[in-house]
mmCIF file of C-alpha atoms in Angstrom:
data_model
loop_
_atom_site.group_PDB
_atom_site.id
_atom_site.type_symbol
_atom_site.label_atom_id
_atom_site.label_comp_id
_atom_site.label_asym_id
_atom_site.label_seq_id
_atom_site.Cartn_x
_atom_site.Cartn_y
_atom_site.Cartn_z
ATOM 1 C CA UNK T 30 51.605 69.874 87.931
ATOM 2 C CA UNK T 31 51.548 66.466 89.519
ATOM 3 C CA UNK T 32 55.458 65.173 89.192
ATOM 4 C CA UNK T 33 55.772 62.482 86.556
ATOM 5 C CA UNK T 34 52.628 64.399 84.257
ATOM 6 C CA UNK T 35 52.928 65.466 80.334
ATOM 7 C CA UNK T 36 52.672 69.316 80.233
ATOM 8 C CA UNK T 37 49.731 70.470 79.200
ATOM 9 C CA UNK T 38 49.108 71.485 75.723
ATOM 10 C CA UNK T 39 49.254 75.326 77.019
ATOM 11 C CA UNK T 40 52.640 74.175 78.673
ATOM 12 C CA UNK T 41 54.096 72.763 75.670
ATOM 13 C CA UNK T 42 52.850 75.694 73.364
ATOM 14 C CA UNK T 43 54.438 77.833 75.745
ATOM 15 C CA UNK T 44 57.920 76.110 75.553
ATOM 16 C CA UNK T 45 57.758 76.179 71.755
ATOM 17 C CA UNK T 46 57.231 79.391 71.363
ATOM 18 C CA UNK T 47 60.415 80.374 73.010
ATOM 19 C CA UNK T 48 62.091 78.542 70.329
ATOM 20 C CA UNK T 49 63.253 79.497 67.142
ATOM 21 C CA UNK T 50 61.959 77.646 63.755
ATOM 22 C CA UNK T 51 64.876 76.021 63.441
ATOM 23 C CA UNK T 52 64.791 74.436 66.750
ATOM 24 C CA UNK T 53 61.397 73.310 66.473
ATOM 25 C CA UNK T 54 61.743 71.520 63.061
ATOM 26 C CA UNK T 55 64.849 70.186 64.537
ATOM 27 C CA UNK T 56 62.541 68.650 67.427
ATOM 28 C CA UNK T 57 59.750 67.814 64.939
ATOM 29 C CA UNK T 58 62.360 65.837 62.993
ATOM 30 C CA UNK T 59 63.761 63.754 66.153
ATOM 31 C CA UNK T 60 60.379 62.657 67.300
ATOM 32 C CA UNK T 61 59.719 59.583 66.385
ATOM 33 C CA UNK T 62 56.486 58.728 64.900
ATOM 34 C CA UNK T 63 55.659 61.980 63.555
ATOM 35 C CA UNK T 64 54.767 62.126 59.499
ATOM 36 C CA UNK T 65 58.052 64.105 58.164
ATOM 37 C CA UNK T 66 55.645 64.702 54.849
ATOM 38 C CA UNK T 67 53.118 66.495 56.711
ATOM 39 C CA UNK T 68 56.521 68.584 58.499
ATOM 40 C CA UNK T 69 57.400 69.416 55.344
ATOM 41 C CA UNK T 70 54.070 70.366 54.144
ATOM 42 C CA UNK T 71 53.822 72.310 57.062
ATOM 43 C CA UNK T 72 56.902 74.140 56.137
ATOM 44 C CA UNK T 73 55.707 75.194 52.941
ATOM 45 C CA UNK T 74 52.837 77.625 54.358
ATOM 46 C CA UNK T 75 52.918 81.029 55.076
ATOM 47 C CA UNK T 76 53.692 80.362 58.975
ATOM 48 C CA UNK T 77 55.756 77.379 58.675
ATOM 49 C CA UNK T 78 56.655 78.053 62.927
ATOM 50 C CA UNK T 79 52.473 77.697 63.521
ATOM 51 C CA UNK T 80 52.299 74.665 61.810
ATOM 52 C CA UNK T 81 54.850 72.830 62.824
ATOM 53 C CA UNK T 82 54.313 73.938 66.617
ATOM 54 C CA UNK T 83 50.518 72.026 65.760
ATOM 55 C CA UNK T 84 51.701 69.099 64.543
ATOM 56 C CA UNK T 85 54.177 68.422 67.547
ATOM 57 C CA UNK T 86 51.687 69.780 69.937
ATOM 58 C CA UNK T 87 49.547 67.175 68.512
ATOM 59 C CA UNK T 88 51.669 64.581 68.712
ATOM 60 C CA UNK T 89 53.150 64.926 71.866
ATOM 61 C CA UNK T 90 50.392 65.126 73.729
ATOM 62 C CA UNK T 91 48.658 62.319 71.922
ATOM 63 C CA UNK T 92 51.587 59.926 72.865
ATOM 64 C CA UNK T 93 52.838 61.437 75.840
ATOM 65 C CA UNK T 94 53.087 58.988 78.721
ATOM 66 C CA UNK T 95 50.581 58.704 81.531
ATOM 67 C CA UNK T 96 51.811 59.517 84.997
ATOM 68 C CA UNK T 97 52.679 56.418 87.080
ATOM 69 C CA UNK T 98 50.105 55.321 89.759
ATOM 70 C CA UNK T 99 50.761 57.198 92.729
ATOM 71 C CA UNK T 100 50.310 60.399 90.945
ATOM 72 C CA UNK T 101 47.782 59.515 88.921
ATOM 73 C CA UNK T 102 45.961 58.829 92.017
ATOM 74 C CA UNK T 103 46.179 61.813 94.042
ATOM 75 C CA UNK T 104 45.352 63.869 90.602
ATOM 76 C CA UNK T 105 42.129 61.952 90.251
ATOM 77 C CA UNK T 106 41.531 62.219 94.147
ATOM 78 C CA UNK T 107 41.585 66.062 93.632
ATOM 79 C CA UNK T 108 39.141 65.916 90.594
ATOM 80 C CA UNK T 109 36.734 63.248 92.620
ATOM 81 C CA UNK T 110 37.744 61.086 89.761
ATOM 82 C CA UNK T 111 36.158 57.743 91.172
ATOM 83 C CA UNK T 112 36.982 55.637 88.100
ATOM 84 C CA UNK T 113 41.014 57.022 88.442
ATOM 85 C CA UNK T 114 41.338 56.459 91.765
ATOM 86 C CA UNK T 115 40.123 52.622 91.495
ATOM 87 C CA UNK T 116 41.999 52.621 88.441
ATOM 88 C CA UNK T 117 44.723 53.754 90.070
ATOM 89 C CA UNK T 118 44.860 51.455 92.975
ATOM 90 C CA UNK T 119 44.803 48.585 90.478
ATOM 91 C CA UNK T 120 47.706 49.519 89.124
ATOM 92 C CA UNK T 121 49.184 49.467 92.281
ATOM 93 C CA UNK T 122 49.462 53.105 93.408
ATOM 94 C CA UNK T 123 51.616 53.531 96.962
ATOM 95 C CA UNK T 124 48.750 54.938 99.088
ATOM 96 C CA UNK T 125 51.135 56.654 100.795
ATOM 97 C CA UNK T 126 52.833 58.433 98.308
ATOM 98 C CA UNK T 127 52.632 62.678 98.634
ATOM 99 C CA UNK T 128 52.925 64.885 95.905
ATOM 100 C CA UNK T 129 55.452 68.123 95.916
ATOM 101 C CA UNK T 130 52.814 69.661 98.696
ATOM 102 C CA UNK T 131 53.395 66.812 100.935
ATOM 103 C CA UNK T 132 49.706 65.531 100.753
ATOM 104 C CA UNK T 133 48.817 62.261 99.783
ATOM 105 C CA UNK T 134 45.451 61.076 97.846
ATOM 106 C CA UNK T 135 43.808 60.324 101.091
ATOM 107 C CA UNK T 136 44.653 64.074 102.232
ATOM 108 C CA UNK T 137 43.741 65.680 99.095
ATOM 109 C CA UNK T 138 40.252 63.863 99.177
ATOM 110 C CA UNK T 139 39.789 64.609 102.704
ATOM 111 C CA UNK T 140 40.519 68.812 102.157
ATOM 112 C CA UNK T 141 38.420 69.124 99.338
ATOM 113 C CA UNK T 142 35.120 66.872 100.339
ATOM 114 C CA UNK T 143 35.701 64.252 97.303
ATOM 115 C CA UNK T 144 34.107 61.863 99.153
ATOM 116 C CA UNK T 145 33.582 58.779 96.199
ATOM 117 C CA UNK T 146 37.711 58.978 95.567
ATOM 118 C CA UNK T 147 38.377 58.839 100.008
ATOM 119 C CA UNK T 148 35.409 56.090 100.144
ATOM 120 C CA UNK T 149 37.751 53.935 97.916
ATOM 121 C CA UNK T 150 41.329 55.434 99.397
ATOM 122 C CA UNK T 151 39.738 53.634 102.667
ATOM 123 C CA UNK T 152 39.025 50.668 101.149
ATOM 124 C CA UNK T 153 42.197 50.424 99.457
ATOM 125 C CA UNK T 154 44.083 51.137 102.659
ATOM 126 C CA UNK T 155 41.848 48.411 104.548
ATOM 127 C CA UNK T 156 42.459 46.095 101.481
ATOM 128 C CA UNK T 157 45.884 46.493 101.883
ATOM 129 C CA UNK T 158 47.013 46.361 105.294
ATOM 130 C CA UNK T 159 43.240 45.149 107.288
ATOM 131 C CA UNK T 160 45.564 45.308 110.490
ATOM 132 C CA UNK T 161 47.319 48.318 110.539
ATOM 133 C CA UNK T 162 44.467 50.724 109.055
ATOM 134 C CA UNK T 163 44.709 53.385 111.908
ATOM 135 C CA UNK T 164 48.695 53.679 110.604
ATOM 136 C CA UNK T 165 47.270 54.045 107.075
ATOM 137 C CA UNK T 166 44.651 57.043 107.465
ATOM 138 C CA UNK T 167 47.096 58.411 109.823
ATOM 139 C CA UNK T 168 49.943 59.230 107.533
ATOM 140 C CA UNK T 169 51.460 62.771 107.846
ATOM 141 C CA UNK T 170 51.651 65.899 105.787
ATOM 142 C CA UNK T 171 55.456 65.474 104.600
ATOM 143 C CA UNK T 172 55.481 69.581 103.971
ATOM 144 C CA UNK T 173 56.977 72.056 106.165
ATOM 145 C CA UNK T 174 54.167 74.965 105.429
ATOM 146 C CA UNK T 175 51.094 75.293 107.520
ATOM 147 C CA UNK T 176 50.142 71.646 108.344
ATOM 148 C CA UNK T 177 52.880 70.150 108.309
ATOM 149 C CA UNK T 178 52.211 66.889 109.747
ATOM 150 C CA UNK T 179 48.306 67.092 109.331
ATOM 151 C CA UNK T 180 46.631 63.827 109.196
ATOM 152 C CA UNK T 181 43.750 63.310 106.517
ATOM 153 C CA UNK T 182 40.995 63.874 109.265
ATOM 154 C CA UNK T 183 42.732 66.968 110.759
ATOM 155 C CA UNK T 184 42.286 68.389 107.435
ATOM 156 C CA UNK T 185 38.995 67.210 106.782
ATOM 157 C CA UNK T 186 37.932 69.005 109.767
ATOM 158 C CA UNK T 187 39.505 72.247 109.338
ATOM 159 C CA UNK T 188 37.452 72.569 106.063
ATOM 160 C CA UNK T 189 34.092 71.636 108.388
ATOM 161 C CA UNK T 190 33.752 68.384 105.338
ATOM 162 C CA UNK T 191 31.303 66.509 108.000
ATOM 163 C CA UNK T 192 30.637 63.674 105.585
ATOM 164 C CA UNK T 193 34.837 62.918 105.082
ATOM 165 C CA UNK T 194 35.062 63.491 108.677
ATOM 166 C CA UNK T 195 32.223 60.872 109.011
ATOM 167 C CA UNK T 196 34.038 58.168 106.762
ATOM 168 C CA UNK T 197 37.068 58.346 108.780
ATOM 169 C CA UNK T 198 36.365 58.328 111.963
ATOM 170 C CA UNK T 199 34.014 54.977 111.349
ATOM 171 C CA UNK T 200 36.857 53.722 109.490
ATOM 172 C CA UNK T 201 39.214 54.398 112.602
ATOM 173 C CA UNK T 202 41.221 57.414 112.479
ATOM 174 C CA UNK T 203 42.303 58.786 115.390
ATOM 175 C CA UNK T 204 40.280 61.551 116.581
ATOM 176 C CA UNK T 205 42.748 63.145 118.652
ATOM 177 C CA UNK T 206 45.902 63.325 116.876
ATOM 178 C CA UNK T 207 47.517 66.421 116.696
ATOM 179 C CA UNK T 208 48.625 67.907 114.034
ATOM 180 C CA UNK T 209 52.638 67.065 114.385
ATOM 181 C CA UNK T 210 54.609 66.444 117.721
ATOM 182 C CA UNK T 211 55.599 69.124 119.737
ATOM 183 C CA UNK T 212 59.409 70.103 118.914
ATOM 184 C CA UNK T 213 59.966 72.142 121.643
ATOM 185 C CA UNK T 214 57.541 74.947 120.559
ATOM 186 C CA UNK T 215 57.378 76.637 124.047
ATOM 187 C CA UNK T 216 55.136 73.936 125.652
ATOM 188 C CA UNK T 217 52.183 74.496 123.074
ATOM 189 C CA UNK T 218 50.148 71.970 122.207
ATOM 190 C CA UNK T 219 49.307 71.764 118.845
ATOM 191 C CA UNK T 220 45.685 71.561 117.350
ATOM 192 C CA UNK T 221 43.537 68.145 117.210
ATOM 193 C CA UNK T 222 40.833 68.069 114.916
ATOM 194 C CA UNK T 223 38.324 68.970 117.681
ATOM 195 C CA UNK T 224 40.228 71.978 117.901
ATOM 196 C CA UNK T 225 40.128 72.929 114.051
ATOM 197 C CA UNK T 226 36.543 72.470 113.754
ATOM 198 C CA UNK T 227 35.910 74.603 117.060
ATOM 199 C CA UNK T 228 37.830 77.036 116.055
ATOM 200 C CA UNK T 229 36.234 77.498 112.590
ATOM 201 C CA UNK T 230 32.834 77.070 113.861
ATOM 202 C CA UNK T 231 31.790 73.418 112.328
ATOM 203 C CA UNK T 232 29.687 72.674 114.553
ATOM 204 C CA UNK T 233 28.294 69.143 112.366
ATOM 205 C CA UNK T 234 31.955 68.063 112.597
ATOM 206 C CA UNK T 235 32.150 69.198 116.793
ATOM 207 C CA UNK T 236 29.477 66.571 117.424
ATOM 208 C CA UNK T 237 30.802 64.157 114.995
ATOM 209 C CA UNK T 238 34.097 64.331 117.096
ATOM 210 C CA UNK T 239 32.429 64.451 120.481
ATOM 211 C CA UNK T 240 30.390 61.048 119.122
ATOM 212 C CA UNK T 241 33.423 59.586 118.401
ATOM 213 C CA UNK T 242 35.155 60.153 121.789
ATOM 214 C CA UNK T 243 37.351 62.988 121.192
ATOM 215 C CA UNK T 244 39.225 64.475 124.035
ATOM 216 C CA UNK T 245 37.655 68.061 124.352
ATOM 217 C CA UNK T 246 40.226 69.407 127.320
ATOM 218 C CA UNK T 247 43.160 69.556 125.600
ATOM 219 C CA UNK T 248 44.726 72.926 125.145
ATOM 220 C CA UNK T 249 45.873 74.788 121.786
ATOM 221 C CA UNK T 250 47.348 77.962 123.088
ATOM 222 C CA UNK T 251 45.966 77.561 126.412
ATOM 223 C CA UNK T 252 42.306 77.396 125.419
ATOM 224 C CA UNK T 253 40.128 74.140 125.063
ATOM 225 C CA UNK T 254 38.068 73.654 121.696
ATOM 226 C CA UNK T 255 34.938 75.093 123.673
ATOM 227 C CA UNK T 256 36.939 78.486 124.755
ATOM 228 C CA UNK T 257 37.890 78.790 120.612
ATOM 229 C CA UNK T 258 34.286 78.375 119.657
ATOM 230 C CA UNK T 259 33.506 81.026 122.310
ATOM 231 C CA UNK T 260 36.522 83.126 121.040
ATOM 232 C CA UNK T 261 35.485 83.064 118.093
ATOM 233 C CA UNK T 262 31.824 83.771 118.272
ATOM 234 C CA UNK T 263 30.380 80.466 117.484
ATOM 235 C CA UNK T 264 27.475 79.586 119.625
ATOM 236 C CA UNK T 265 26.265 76.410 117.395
ATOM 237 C CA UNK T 266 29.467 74.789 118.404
ATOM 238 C CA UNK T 267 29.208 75.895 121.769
ATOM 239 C CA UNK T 268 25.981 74.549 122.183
ATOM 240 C CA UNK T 269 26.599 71.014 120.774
ATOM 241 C CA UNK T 270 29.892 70.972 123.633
ATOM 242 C CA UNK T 271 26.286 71.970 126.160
ATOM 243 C CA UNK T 272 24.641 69.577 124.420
ATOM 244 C CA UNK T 273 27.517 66.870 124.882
ATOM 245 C CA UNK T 274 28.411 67.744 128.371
ATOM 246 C CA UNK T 275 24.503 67.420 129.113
ATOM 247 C CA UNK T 276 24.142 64.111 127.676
ATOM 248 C CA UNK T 277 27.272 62.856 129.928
ATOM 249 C CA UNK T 278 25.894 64.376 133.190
#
C-alpha cells in the first residue's frame, strides 16, 4: 500500500488473527477511545476473540490517520480521484514525491490514462513553478526496474494514452527525452517516446509526437522508430511516418 496509509480492514483482520485473545484484549484495552464496556460485553459471548477483533477493527479504521499529502496524491491519481488530487495539492502535496515504485502522481496518471487527476498535476506543477514547468513534467522514475528513469510522457506513450500524451506535450514536455542517460550500456541509445509508441504500434500517439517535433532518426538498438513499427508489423504507424515525411517534402 501507499507508505504512510492505515491497513486496510482485510490487513488489520489479518494481523489480529495471528494473535492470541489475550493479546488482542490487551490491544483493545490500550487504545484509547475505545468503550471498555462494550470490550467487556464483547468478552462475555460465545466468541469473545470475534468480537473483540470487530470492535478494534472498527475503531481503528474509523480513527486511523489519513496519509500525508504526497501519498494521498499519487493514490487518488491512480483511482482518477479528481477531488483527491486537488485536495491533495491544497494541502500541499510535493509534486515530486514517488511512491516505493519510484513513480510520482504525474507518472501514475500518465500510465494509466487518468486524465482529470494529470489535467490538475499540470496545473499544479505550472502553479507552482510557471518557469521551470519542462523540469516539473520531466521528473524521473526513481526505480531501478524496467523504466527506470521514465519521464511521465515516456510512459504515457508506451501505453498508446493519446489524450495524456496530448496534455503534455501542449503543456511542454519534452518529446524526445530518453528514458535515462546512457551509463555506458554498449553505445545504445535508449528509447524516446517516439520510439515506445512505434514500437507498440500507437499510431494516434506517432503523429501526436511527429506534430510536436519529435526527432524520428534516433536509434534504439540500431533501428529508428519507423524500422520498429516495420519490425513489428505495424503499418498504421508506418504510414503516419509516410504521411509525416510527405507533408515535409
Amino acid at each position: 500500500r501507499t507508505p504512510g496509509q492505515p491497513p486496510s480492514v482485510s490487513e488489520l483482520r489479518a494481523e489480529l488473527s495471528q494473535m492470541s485473545l489475550w493479546e488482542v484484549l490487551g490491544r483493545a484495552r490500550k487504545c484509547g477511545g475505545l468503550s471498555m464496556s462494550k470490550v467487556d460485553a464483547a468478552m462475555e459471548g460465545s466468541k469473545p476473540k470475534a468480537a473483540v477483533m470487530s470492535l478494534l477493527i472498527a475503531h481503528e479504521t474509523a480513527t486511523a490517520p489519513l496519509p500525508e499529502p504526497g501519498a494521498r496524491c499519487i493514490d487518488a491519481a491512480k483511482k482518477d480521484d479528481a477531488a483527491g488530487v486537488r485536495e491533495a495539492i491544497a494541502m500541499g502535496a510535493d509534486l515530486r514525491q514517488a511512491g516505493e515504485d519510484g513513480l510520482t502522481a504525474l507518472m501514475h496518471a500518465a500510465a494509466k490514462g487518468r486524465l482529470a487527476a494529470l489535467r490538475l498535476l499540470i496545473e499544479g506543477i505550472r502553479t507552482r513553478d510557471p518557469d521551470n514547468v519542462a523540469a516539473g513534467l520531466g521528473v524521473r522514475c526513481s526505480h531501478s526496474g524496467v523504466f527506470a528513469g521514465a519521464t511521465a510522457l515516456l510512459l504515457a506513450a508506451r501505453w498508446g494514452n493519446t489524450p495524456e500524451v496530448v496534455e503534455l506535450v501542449q503543456a511542454g514536455a519534452n518529446v524526445d527525452a530518453p528514458a535515462v542517460t546512457d551509463g555506458g550500456a554498449g553505445g545504445v541509445a535508449l528509447p524516446s517516446p517516439i520510439h515506445l509508441a512505434a514500437l507498440h504500434g500507437h499510431a494516434a500517439v506517432v503523429a501526436v509526437l511527429l506534430q510536436a517535433g519529435a526527432n524520428s532518426t534516433t536509434l534504439y538498438y540500431g533501428m529508428t522508430p519507423r524500422q520498429w513499427a516495420a519490425h513489428g508489423g505495424y503499418t498504421a504507424v508506418e504510414e503516419v511516418f509516410s504521411l509525416h515525411s510527405a507533408g515535409r517534402a
